[in-house]
Amino acid sequence: LIDAFVQLSKTIPSAQLLVCGDGELMTAARQKIQGLSANSGGAIQLVGWISHDDVPLYLNRMKLLVVPSTNEGLPNVILEAMACGTPVLASCVGAIPDFITEGETGFLATSTSPDQLARRISDVLTNPEALKRVGQNGSNVIRTHFSFGSQVETWKSILESNK
């Protein structure tokens, strides 16, 4: 993602990358960013771990959440972003394509190569109408499928089928 962002910043100089979370890759990410030019590295902010209560504050600041994972189930952050109305661009892995329909409830990246990811992010960011539509549709999906009432009905159906 950092390599893709460096390429993206050449075509969208105002772009900013906010990297949230912590883990074994944080040291490598920090070192990679320190090695970048001031133009590219200065637009990247490493936030680190965020408390669960603060996650919506960050998601609501974003124009686009990018999750370029190569191996995932269904990351909660994708559902949280959709709940906030923040459009998501994610890899086609795990259960992600079950919740993201390309151009309707999110955007799918078919490749995580820096070149192709940078192009895909650029395409999405330069289409404000699609960003708005996808953000609204994603929020509707979460309200429909993950509301308290729908979850009660789902669990009730599961429990009744196992009698």
Short mmCIF file of N, CA and C in Angstrom, two decimals:
data_model
loop_
_atom_site.label_atom_id
_atom_site.label_comp_id
_atom_site.label_asym_id
_atom_site.label_seq_id
_atom_site.Cartn_x
_atom_site.Cartn_y
_atom_site.Cartn_z
N LEU A 1 0.83 -1.20 0.00
CA LEU A 1 0.00 0.00 0.00
C LEU A 1 0.87 1.25 0.00
N ILE A 2 1.95 1.23 0.75
CA ILE A 2 2.84 2.40 0.79
C ILE A 2 3.46 2.63 -0.58
N ASP A 3 3.91 1.58 -1.24
CA ASP A 3 4.48 1.72 -2.58
C ASP A 3 3.42 2.24 -3.56
N ALA A 4 2.21 1.74 -3.44
CA ALA A 4 1.12 2.22 -4.30
C ALA A 4 0.85 3.69 -4.04
N PHE A 5 0.90 4.09 -2.77
CA PHE A 5 0.65 5.48 -2.44
C PHE A 5 1.71 6.41 -3.02
N VAL A 6 2.95 5.98 -3.00
CA VAL A 6 4.03 6.80 -3.59
C VAL A 6 3.71 7.06 -5.06
N GLN A 7 3.26 6.05 -5.77
CA GLN A 7 2.89 6.22 -7.18
C GLN A 7 1.65 7.10 -7.32
N LEU A 8 0.67 6.87 -6.44
CA LEU A 8 -0.56 7.65 -6.48
C LEU A 8 -0.29 9.14 -6.25
N SER A 9 0.64 9.45 -5.37
CA SER A 9 0.92 10.85 -5.03
C SER A 9 1.51 11.62 -6.22
N LYS A 10 2.00 10.91 -7.22
CA LYS A 10 2.51 11.58 -8.42
C LYS A 10 1.36 12.09 -9.29
N THR A 11 0.23 11.39 -9.26
CA THR A 11 -0.93 11.81 -10.06
C THR A 11 -1.95 12.60 -9.23
N ILE A 12 -1.99 12.34 -7.93
CA ILE A 12 -2.87 13.08 -7.02
C ILE A 12 -2.00 13.61 -5.89
N PRO A 13 -1.32 14.74 -6.11
CA PRO A 13 -0.38 15.27 -5.12
C PRO A 13 -1.00 15.59 -3.77
N SER A 14 -2.30 15.86 -3.74
CA SER A 14 -2.96 16.20 -2.47
C SER A 14 -3.35 14.96 -1.66
N ALA A 15 -3.15 13.78 -2.21
CA ALA A 15 -3.54 12.54 -1.52
C ALA A 15 -2.77 12.38 -0.22
N GLN A 16 -3.46 11.82 0.76
CA GLN A 16 -2.84 11.53 2.06
C GLN A 16 -3.17 10.10 2.42
N LEU A 17 -2.22 9.44 3.07
CA LEU A 17 -2.41 8.06 3.50
C LEU A 17 -2.35 8.02 5.02
N LEU A 18 -3.37 7.48 5.60
CA LEU A 18 -3.47 7.31 7.05
C LEU A 18 -3.38 5.81 7.32
N VAL A 19 -2.32 5.37 7.98
CA VAL A 19 -2.13 3.95 8.27
C VAL A 19 -2.46 3.73 9.73
N CYS A 20 -3.51 2.98 9.97
CA CYS A 20 -3.98 2.72 11.34
C CYS A 20 -3.72 1.27 11.70
N GLY A 21 -3.48 1.02 12.96
CA GLY A 21 -3.25 -0.33 13.43
C GLY A 21 -1.82 -0.51 13.88
N ASP A 22 -1.57 -1.69 14.37
CA ASP A 22 -0.25 -2.00 14.88
C ASP A 22 0.00 -3.49 14.64
N GLY A 23 1.23 -3.87 14.66
CA GLY A 23 1.55 -5.27 14.45
C GLY A 23 2.96 -5.44 13.97
N GLU A 24 3.24 -6.64 13.51
CA GLU A 24 4.60 -6.99 13.14
C GLU A 24 5.14 -6.21 11.94
N LEU A 25 4.27 -5.64 11.13
CA LEU A 25 4.73 -4.90 9.96
C LEU A 25 4.95 -3.41 10.22
N MET A 26 4.58 -2.94 11.41
CA MET A 26 4.67 -1.51 11.69
C MET A 26 6.11 -0.99 11.61
N THR A 27 7.07 -1.74 12.14
CA THR A 27 8.47 -1.30 12.09
C THR A 27 8.94 -1.18 10.65
N ALA A 28 8.62 -2.17 9.83
CA ALA A 28 9.01 -2.13 8.42
C ALA A 28 8.32 -0.97 7.71
N ALA A 29 7.07 -0.71 8.02
CA ALA A 29 6.36 0.42 7.42
C ALA A 29 7.01 1.74 7.80
N ARG A 30 7.34 1.89 9.06
CA ARG A 30 7.98 3.11 9.55
C ARG A 30 9.32 3.33 8.83
N GLN A 31 10.10 2.27 8.69
CA GLN A 31 11.39 2.37 8.01
C GLN A 31 11.21 2.73 6.53
N LYS A 32 10.23 2.12 5.90
CA LYS A 32 9.97 2.41 4.48
C LYS A 32 9.59 3.87 4.30
N ILE A 33 8.74 4.39 5.17
CA ILE A 33 8.30 5.78 5.07
C ILE A 33 9.46 6.73 5.32
N GLN A 34 10.32 6.42 6.26
CA GLN A 34 11.49 7.28 6.53
C GLN A 34 12.43 7.35 5.34
N GLY A 35 12.43 6.30 4.53
CA GLY A 35 13.30 6.27 3.36
C GLY A 35 12.73 6.99 2.14
N LEU A 36 11.49 7.46 2.24
CA LEU A 36 10.86 8.13 1.11
C LEU A 36 11.26 9.60 1.04
N SER A 37 11.03 10.19 -0.11
CA SER A 37 11.27 11.62 -0.25
C SER A 37 10.29 12.37 0.64
N ALA A 38 10.60 13.60 0.96
CA ALA A 38 9.74 14.42 1.81
C ALA A 38 8.36 14.58 1.20
N ASN A 39 8.27 14.63 -0.13
CA ASN A 39 6.98 14.80 -0.79
C ASN A 39 6.06 13.60 -0.55
N SER A 40 6.60 12.41 -0.71
CA SER A 40 5.78 11.21 -0.54
C SER A 40 5.59 10.87 0.92
N GLY A 41 6.68 10.82 1.67
CA GLY A 41 6.62 10.40 3.06
C GLY A 41 5.86 11.36 3.94
N GLY A 42 5.89 12.66 3.61
CA GLY A 42 5.20 13.65 4.43
C GLY A 42 3.69 13.52 4.39
N ALA A 43 3.16 12.89 3.37
CA ALA A 43 1.72 12.73 3.23
C ALA A 43 1.23 11.41 3.84
N ILE A 44 2.12 10.68 4.48
CA ILE A 44 1.76 9.41 5.11
C ILE A 44 1.83 9.58 6.62
N GLN A 45 0.74 9.24 7.27
CA GLN A 45 0.69 9.35 8.73
C GLN A 45 0.47 7.96 9.32
N LEU A 46 1.39 7.53 10.18
CA LEU A 46 1.23 6.27 10.90
C LEU A 46 0.57 6.58 12.24
N VAL A 47 -0.63 6.09 12.42
CA VAL A 47 -1.39 6.39 13.62
C VAL A 47 -1.14 5.37 14.72
N GLY A 48 -0.91 4.13 14.32
CA GLY A 48 -0.76 3.06 15.31
C GLY A 48 -2.12 2.52 15.74
N TRP A 49 -2.11 1.88 16.89
CA TRP A 49 -3.33 1.25 17.41
C TRP A 49 -4.35 2.32 17.78
N ILE A 50 -5.62 2.04 17.49
CA ILE A 50 -6.72 2.97 17.78
C ILE A 50 -7.72 2.24 18.67
N SER A 51 -8.17 2.92 19.71
CA SER A 51 -9.19 2.30 20.57
C SER A 51 -10.47 2.10 19.76
N HIS A 52 -11.23 1.10 20.13
CA HIS A 52 -12.46 0.79 19.40
C HIS A 52 -13.40 2.00 19.36
N ASP A 53 -13.45 2.75 20.44
CA ASP A 53 -14.33 3.92 20.49
C ASP A 53 -13.92 5.00 19.49
N ASP A 54 -12.64 5.05 19.15
CA ASP A 54 -12.14 6.08 18.23
C ASP A 54 -12.17 5.67 16.76
N VAL A 55 -12.43 4.41 16.48
CA VAL A 55 -12.43 3.93 15.10
C VAL A 55 -13.37 4.74 14.21
N PRO A 56 -14.62 4.99 14.63
CA PRO A 56 -15.50 5.78 13.76
C PRO A 56 -14.98 7.19 13.47
N LEU A 57 -14.27 7.79 14.41
CA LEU A 57 -13.71 9.13 14.17
C LEU A 57 -12.73 9.10 13.00
N TYR A 58 -11.90 8.07 12.93
CA TYR A 58 -10.95 7.94 11.83
C TYR A 58 -11.65 7.56 10.53
N LEU A 59 -12.57 6.62 10.60
CA LEU A 59 -13.26 6.18 9.39
C LEU A 59 -14.05 7.32 8.76
N ASN A 60 -14.64 8.17 9.58
CA ASN A 60 -15.41 9.29 9.04
C ASN A 60 -14.53 10.38 8.44
N ARG A 61 -13.24 10.38 8.73
CA ARG A 61 -12.29 11.33 8.13
C ARG A 61 -11.86 10.90 6.74
N MET A 62 -12.01 9.62 6.45
CA MET A 62 -11.47 9.05 5.21
C MET A 62 -12.41 9.23 4.03
N LYS A 63 -11.83 9.46 2.87
CA LYS A 63 -12.59 9.43 1.62
C LYS A 63 -12.75 8.00 1.14
N LEU A 64 -11.76 7.15 1.50
CA LEU A 64 -11.73 5.77 1.03
C LEU A 64 -10.90 4.93 1.98
N LEU A 65 -11.44 3.80 2.39
CA LEU A 65 -10.67 2.82 3.16
C LEU A 65 -10.12 1.81 2.17
N VAL A 66 -8.81 1.58 2.23
CA VAL A 66 -8.16 0.62 1.32
C VAL A 66 -7.65 -0.55 2.15
N VAL A 67 -8.09 -1.76 1.80
CA VAL A 67 -7.67 -2.98 2.49
C VAL A 67 -7.12 -3.93 1.42
N PRO A 68 -5.80 -3.81 1.14
CA PRO A 68 -5.20 -4.62 0.07
C PRO A 68 -4.63 -5.95 0.57
N SER A 69 -5.36 -6.63 1.42
CA SER A 69 -4.88 -7.89 1.99
C SER A 69 -4.79 -8.98 0.94
N THR A 70 -3.85 -9.88 1.15
CA THR A 70 -3.74 -11.03 0.26
C THR A 70 -4.38 -12.27 0.87
N ASN A 71 -4.72 -12.20 2.16
CA ASN A 71 -5.34 -13.33 2.84
C ASN A 71 -6.19 -12.78 3.98
N GLU A 72 -7.50 -12.93 3.89
CA GLU A 72 -8.42 -12.41 4.90
C GLU A 72 -9.65 -13.30 4.97
N GLY A 73 -10.36 -13.14 6.04
CA GLY A 73 -11.71 -13.69 6.15
C GLY A 73 -12.64 -12.55 5.75
N LEU A 74 -13.15 -11.86 6.76
CA LEU A 74 -13.93 -10.64 6.54
C LEU A 74 -13.52 -9.66 7.63
N PRO A 75 -12.63 -8.74 7.33
CA PRO A 75 -12.15 -7.81 8.35
C PRO A 75 -13.27 -6.93 8.89
N ASN A 76 -13.35 -6.84 10.21
CA ASN A 76 -14.37 -5.99 10.83
C ASN A 76 -14.27 -4.55 10.35
N VAL A 77 -13.07 -4.07 10.08
CA VAL A 77 -12.91 -2.68 9.68
C VAL A 77 -13.67 -2.38 8.38
N ILE A 78 -13.84 -3.36 7.54
CA ILE A 78 -14.62 -3.14 6.31
C ILE A 78 -16.07 -2.89 6.67
N LEU A 79 -16.62 -3.72 7.56
CA LEU A 79 -18.01 -3.55 7.98
C LEU A 79 -18.19 -2.24 8.75
N GLU A 80 -17.19 -1.89 9.56
CA GLU A 80 -17.25 -0.64 10.33
C GLU A 80 -17.22 0.56 9.39
N ALA A 81 -16.38 0.51 8.36
CA ALA A 81 -16.32 1.60 7.39
C ALA A 81 -17.64 1.72 6.65
N MET A 82 -18.19 0.60 6.23
CA MET A 82 -19.47 0.63 5.53
C MET A 82 -20.55 1.23 6.43
N ALA A 83 -20.54 0.88 7.70
CA ALA A 83 -21.52 1.42 8.65
C ALA A 83 -21.39 2.93 8.76
N CYS A 84 -20.17 3.45 8.62
CA CYS A 84 -19.93 4.89 8.69
C CYS A 84 -20.23 5.58 7.36
N GLY A 85 -20.51 4.81 6.32
CA GLY A 85 -20.73 5.40 5.00
C GLY A 85 -19.44 5.71 4.28
N THR A 86 -18.33 5.13 4.76
CA THR A 86 -17.02 5.33 4.12
C THR A 86 -16.83 4.26 3.05
N PRO A 87 -16.64 4.66 1.80
CA PRO A 87 -16.42 3.68 0.74
C PRO A 87 -15.18 2.83 1.00
N VAL A 88 -15.23 1.59 0.54
CA VAL A 88 -14.16 0.63 0.77
C VAL A 88 -13.64 0.11 -0.57
N LEU A 89 -12.32 0.04 -0.67
CA LEU A 89 -11.64 -0.65 -1.78
C LEU A 89 -10.85 -1.77 -1.14
N ALA A 90 -11.20 -3.01 -1.47
CA ALA A 90 -10.55 -4.15 -0.83
C ALA A 90 -10.24 -5.23 -1.85
N SER A 91 -9.32 -6.09 -1.47
CA SER A 91 -8.94 -7.23 -2.31
C SER A 91 -10.08 -8.23 -2.41
N CYS A 92 -10.06 -9.00 -3.48
CA CYS A 92 -11.06 -10.06 -3.70
C CYS A 92 -10.60 -11.34 -3.01
N VAL A 93 -10.55 -11.33 -1.69
CA VAL A 93 -10.13 -12.51 -0.95
C VAL A 93 -11.14 -12.81 0.15
N GLY A 94 -11.15 -14.07 0.60
CA GLY A 94 -12.01 -14.47 1.69
C GLY A 94 -13.47 -14.15 1.42
N ALA A 95 -14.15 -13.64 2.44
CA ALA A 95 -15.57 -13.32 2.34
C ALA A 95 -15.82 -11.89 1.87
N ILE A 96 -14.76 -11.15 1.57
CA ILE A 96 -14.92 -9.75 1.16
C ILE A 96 -15.86 -9.60 -0.04
N PRO A 97 -15.72 -10.41 -1.10
CA PRO A 97 -16.64 -10.25 -2.23
C PRO A 97 -18.09 -10.61 -1.91
N ASP A 98 -18.34 -11.28 -0.77
CA ASP A 98 -19.71 -11.57 -0.36
C ASP A 98 -20.42 -10.31 0.14
N PHE A 99 -19.65 -9.31 0.56
CA PHE A 99 -20.24 -8.09 1.10
C PHE A 99 -20.01 -6.89 0.21
N ILE A 100 -19.01 -6.96 -0.64
CA ILE A 100 -18.73 -5.85 -1.53
C ILE A 100 -19.05 -6.27 -2.95
N THR A 101 -20.01 -5.58 -3.52
CA THR A 101 -20.35 -5.75 -4.92
C THR A 101 -19.74 -4.58 -5.66
N GLU A 102 -18.87 -4.87 -6.60
CA GLU A 102 -18.11 -3.85 -7.32
C GLU A 102 -18.99 -2.72 -7.83
N GLY A 103 -18.65 -1.51 -7.42
CA GLY A 103 -19.34 -0.32 -7.88
C GLY A 103 -20.69 -0.08 -7.25
N GLU A 104 -21.16 -1.00 -6.41
CA GLU A 104 -22.45 -0.83 -5.76
C GLU A 104 -22.29 -0.62 -4.26
N THR A 105 -21.62 -1.57 -3.59
CA THR A 105 -21.45 -1.46 -2.13
C THR A 105 -19.99 -1.27 -1.75
N GLY A 106 -19.14 -1.17 -2.74
CA GLY A 106 -17.71 -0.98 -2.51
C GLY A 106 -16.97 -1.18 -3.81
N PHE A 107 -15.66 -1.25 -3.69
CA PHE A 107 -14.81 -1.43 -4.86
C PHE A 107 -13.86 -2.59 -4.58
N LEU A 108 -13.61 -3.39 -5.60
CA LEU A 108 -12.73 -4.55 -5.45
C LEU A 108 -11.45 -4.36 -6.25
N ALA A 109 -10.34 -4.69 -5.63
CA ALA A 109 -9.05 -4.65 -6.29
C ALA A 109 -8.70 -6.07 -6.71
N THR A 110 -8.46 -6.25 -7.98
CA THR A 110 -8.14 -7.59 -8.47
C THR A 110 -6.66 -7.89 -8.35
N SER A 111 -5.87 -6.87 -8.02
CA SER A 111 -4.43 -7.06 -7.86
C SER A 111 -3.93 -6.17 -6.73
N THR A 112 -2.92 -6.65 -6.03
CA THR A 112 -2.30 -5.84 -4.98
C THR A 112 -0.92 -5.34 -5.40
N SER A 113 -0.60 -5.47 -6.69
CA SER A 113 0.68 -4.92 -7.15
C SER A 113 0.60 -3.40 -6.99
N PRO A 114 1.68 -2.76 -6.59
CA PRO A 114 1.65 -1.30 -6.38
C PRO A 114 1.13 -0.52 -7.58
N ASP A 115 1.57 -0.88 -8.79
CA ASP A 115 1.12 -0.17 -10.00
C ASP A 115 -0.39 -0.25 -10.17
N GLN A 116 -0.91 -1.47 -10.11
CA GLN A 116 -2.34 -1.65 -10.34
C GLN A 116 -3.17 -1.11 -9.19
N LEU A 117 -2.67 -1.24 -7.96
CA LEU A 117 -3.40 -0.71 -6.81
C LEU A 117 -3.45 0.82 -6.88
N ALA A 118 -2.35 1.45 -7.24
CA ALA A 118 -2.32 2.92 -7.38
C ALA A 118 -3.32 3.38 -8.44
N ARG A 119 -3.36 2.67 -9.57
CA ARG A 119 -4.31 3.01 -10.63
C ARG A 119 -5.74 2.87 -10.15
N ARG A 120 -6.00 1.79 -9.42
CA ARG A 120 -7.37 1.52 -8.95
C ARG A 120 -7.80 2.58 -7.94
N ILE A 121 -6.92 2.92 -7.01
CA ILE A 121 -7.23 3.96 -6.02
C ILE A 121 -7.50 5.28 -6.74
N SER A 122 -6.67 5.62 -7.72
CA SER A 122 -6.84 6.86 -8.47
C SER A 122 -8.19 6.88 -9.19
N ASP A 123 -8.53 5.77 -9.84
CA ASP A 123 -9.82 5.69 -10.55
C ASP A 123 -10.98 5.94 -9.59
N VAL A 124 -10.90 5.35 -8.42
CA VAL A 124 -11.98 5.48 -7.44
C VAL A 124 -12.04 6.91 -6.89
N LEU A 125 -10.89 7.45 -6.48
CA LEU A 125 -10.87 8.78 -5.87
C LEU A 125 -11.28 9.89 -6.84
N THR A 126 -11.09 9.68 -8.12
CA THR A 126 -11.45 10.71 -9.09
C THR A 126 -12.88 10.57 -9.59
N ASN A 127 -13.68 9.75 -8.91
CA ASN A 127 -15.09 9.59 -9.27
C ASN A 127 -15.95 9.88 -8.03
N PRO A 128 -16.14 11.17 -7.69
CA PRO A 128 -16.86 11.51 -6.46
C PRO A 128 -18.30 11.01 -6.42
N GLU A 129 -18.95 10.92 -7.58
CA GLU A 129 -20.33 10.43 -7.60
C GLU A 129 -20.38 8.97 -7.17
N ALA A 130 -19.44 8.18 -7.68
CA ALA A 130 -19.40 6.76 -7.31
C ALA A 130 -19.05 6.60 -5.84
N LEU A 131 -18.11 7.41 -5.33
CA LEU A 131 -17.76 7.34 -3.91
C LEU A 131 -18.98 7.60 -3.03
N LYS A 132 -19.75 8.62 -3.38
CA LYS A 132 -20.93 8.96 -2.59
C LYS A 132 -21.98 7.84 -2.65
N ARG A 133 -22.25 7.35 -3.86
CA ARG A 133 -23.25 6.29 -4.04
C ARG A 133 -22.85 5.02 -3.28
N VAL A 134 -21.59 4.63 -3.44
CA VAL A 134 -21.10 3.41 -2.79
C VAL A 134 -21.12 3.55 -1.28
N GLY A 135 -20.76 4.73 -0.78
CA GLY A 135 -20.80 4.97 0.66
C GLY A 135 -22.21 4.81 1.22
N GLN A 136 -23.18 5.37 0.52
CA GLN A 136 -24.58 5.26 0.96
C GLN A 136 -25.08 3.81 0.86
N ASN A 137 -24.77 3.16 -0.25
CA ASN A 137 -25.20 1.76 -0.42
C ASN A 137 -24.56 0.84 0.62
N GLY A 138 -23.29 1.05 0.91
CA GLY A 138 -22.62 0.23 1.92
C GLY A 138 -23.26 0.41 3.28
N SER A 139 -23.58 1.64 3.61
CA SER A 139 -24.25 1.92 4.89
C SER A 139 -25.61 1.23 4.95
N ASN A 140 -26.33 1.24 3.85
CA ASN A 140 -27.64 0.57 3.80
C ASN A 140 -27.52 -0.93 4.00
N VAL A 141 -26.48 -1.54 3.42
CA VAL A 141 -26.25 -2.98 3.58
C VAL A 141 -26.05 -3.31 5.05
N ILE A 142 -25.24 -2.52 5.73
CA ILE A 142 -24.98 -2.79 7.15
C ILE A 142 -26.24 -2.62 7.97
N ARG A 143 -27.00 -1.55 7.71
CA ARG A 143 -28.25 -1.34 8.46
C ARG A 143 -29.24 -2.48 8.21
N THR A 144 -29.26 -3.00 7.00
CA THR A 144 -30.21 -4.07 6.66
C THR A 144 -29.78 -5.41 7.24
N HIS A 145 -28.51 -5.77 7.07
CA HIS A 145 -28.05 -7.11 7.43
C HIS A 145 -27.42 -7.22 8.81
N PHE A 146 -27.05 -6.11 9.41
CA PHE A 146 -26.35 -6.18 10.68
C PHE A 146 -27.04 -5.40 11.80
N SER A 147 -28.28 -5.00 11.57
CA SER A 147 -29.02 -4.32 12.63
C SER A 147 -29.31 -5.33 13.74
N PHE A 148 -29.63 -4.83 14.91
CA PHE A 148 -29.95 -5.71 16.03
C PHE A 148 -31.10 -6.64 15.67
N GLY A 149 -32.14 -6.09 15.06
CA GLY A 149 -33.31 -6.89 14.70
C GLY A 149 -32.99 -7.98 13.69
N SER A 150 -32.18 -7.66 12.68
CA SER A 150 -31.85 -8.68 11.68
C SER A 150 -30.95 -9.76 12.28
N GLN A 151 -30.08 -9.38 13.20
CA GLN A 151 -29.22 -10.37 13.86
C GLN A 151 -30.04 -11.29 14.76
N VAL A 152 -31.03 -10.74 15.45
CA VAL A 152 -31.91 -11.57 16.28
C VAL A 152 -32.63 -12.59 15.40
N GLU A 153 -33.13 -12.14 14.26
CA GLU A 153 -33.84 -13.05 13.35
C GLU A 153 -32.90 -14.13 12.80
N THR A 154 -31.69 -13.75 12.47
CA THR A 154 -30.73 -14.73 11.96
C THR A 154 -30.43 -15.78 13.01
N TRP A 155 -30.13 -15.36 14.23
CA TRP A 155 -29.82 -16.31 15.30
C TRP A 155 -31.04 -17.16 15.65
N LYS A 156 -32.21 -16.56 15.63
CA LYS A 156 -33.43 -17.30 15.91
C LYS A 156 -33.63 -18.40 14.87
N SER A 157 -33.40 -18.09 13.60
CA SER A 157 -33.52 -19.07 12.53
C SER A 157 -32.50 -20.19 12.70
N ILE A 158 -31.27 -19.83 13.04
CA ILE A 158 -30.22 -20.84 13.24
C ILE A 158 -30.58 -21.77 14.39
N LEU A 159 -31.00 -21.20 15.51
CA LEU A 159 -31.32 -21.99 16.68
C LEU A 159 -32.53 -22.88 16.44
N GLU A 160 -33.53 -22.37 15.74
CA GLU A 160 -34.72 -23.18 15.45
C GLU A 160 -34.43 -24.31 14.48
N SER A 161 -33.49 -24.10 13.57
CA SER A 161 -33.16 -25.15 12.60
C SER A 161 -32.35 -26.27 13.22
N ASN A 162 -31.78 -26.01 14.39
CA ASN A 162 -30.96 -27.02 15.07
C ASN A 162 -31.69 -27.74 16.19
N LYS A 163 -33.00 -27.61 16.22
CA LYS A 163 -33.79 -28.29 17.29
C LYS A 163 -33.86 -29.77 17.04
#
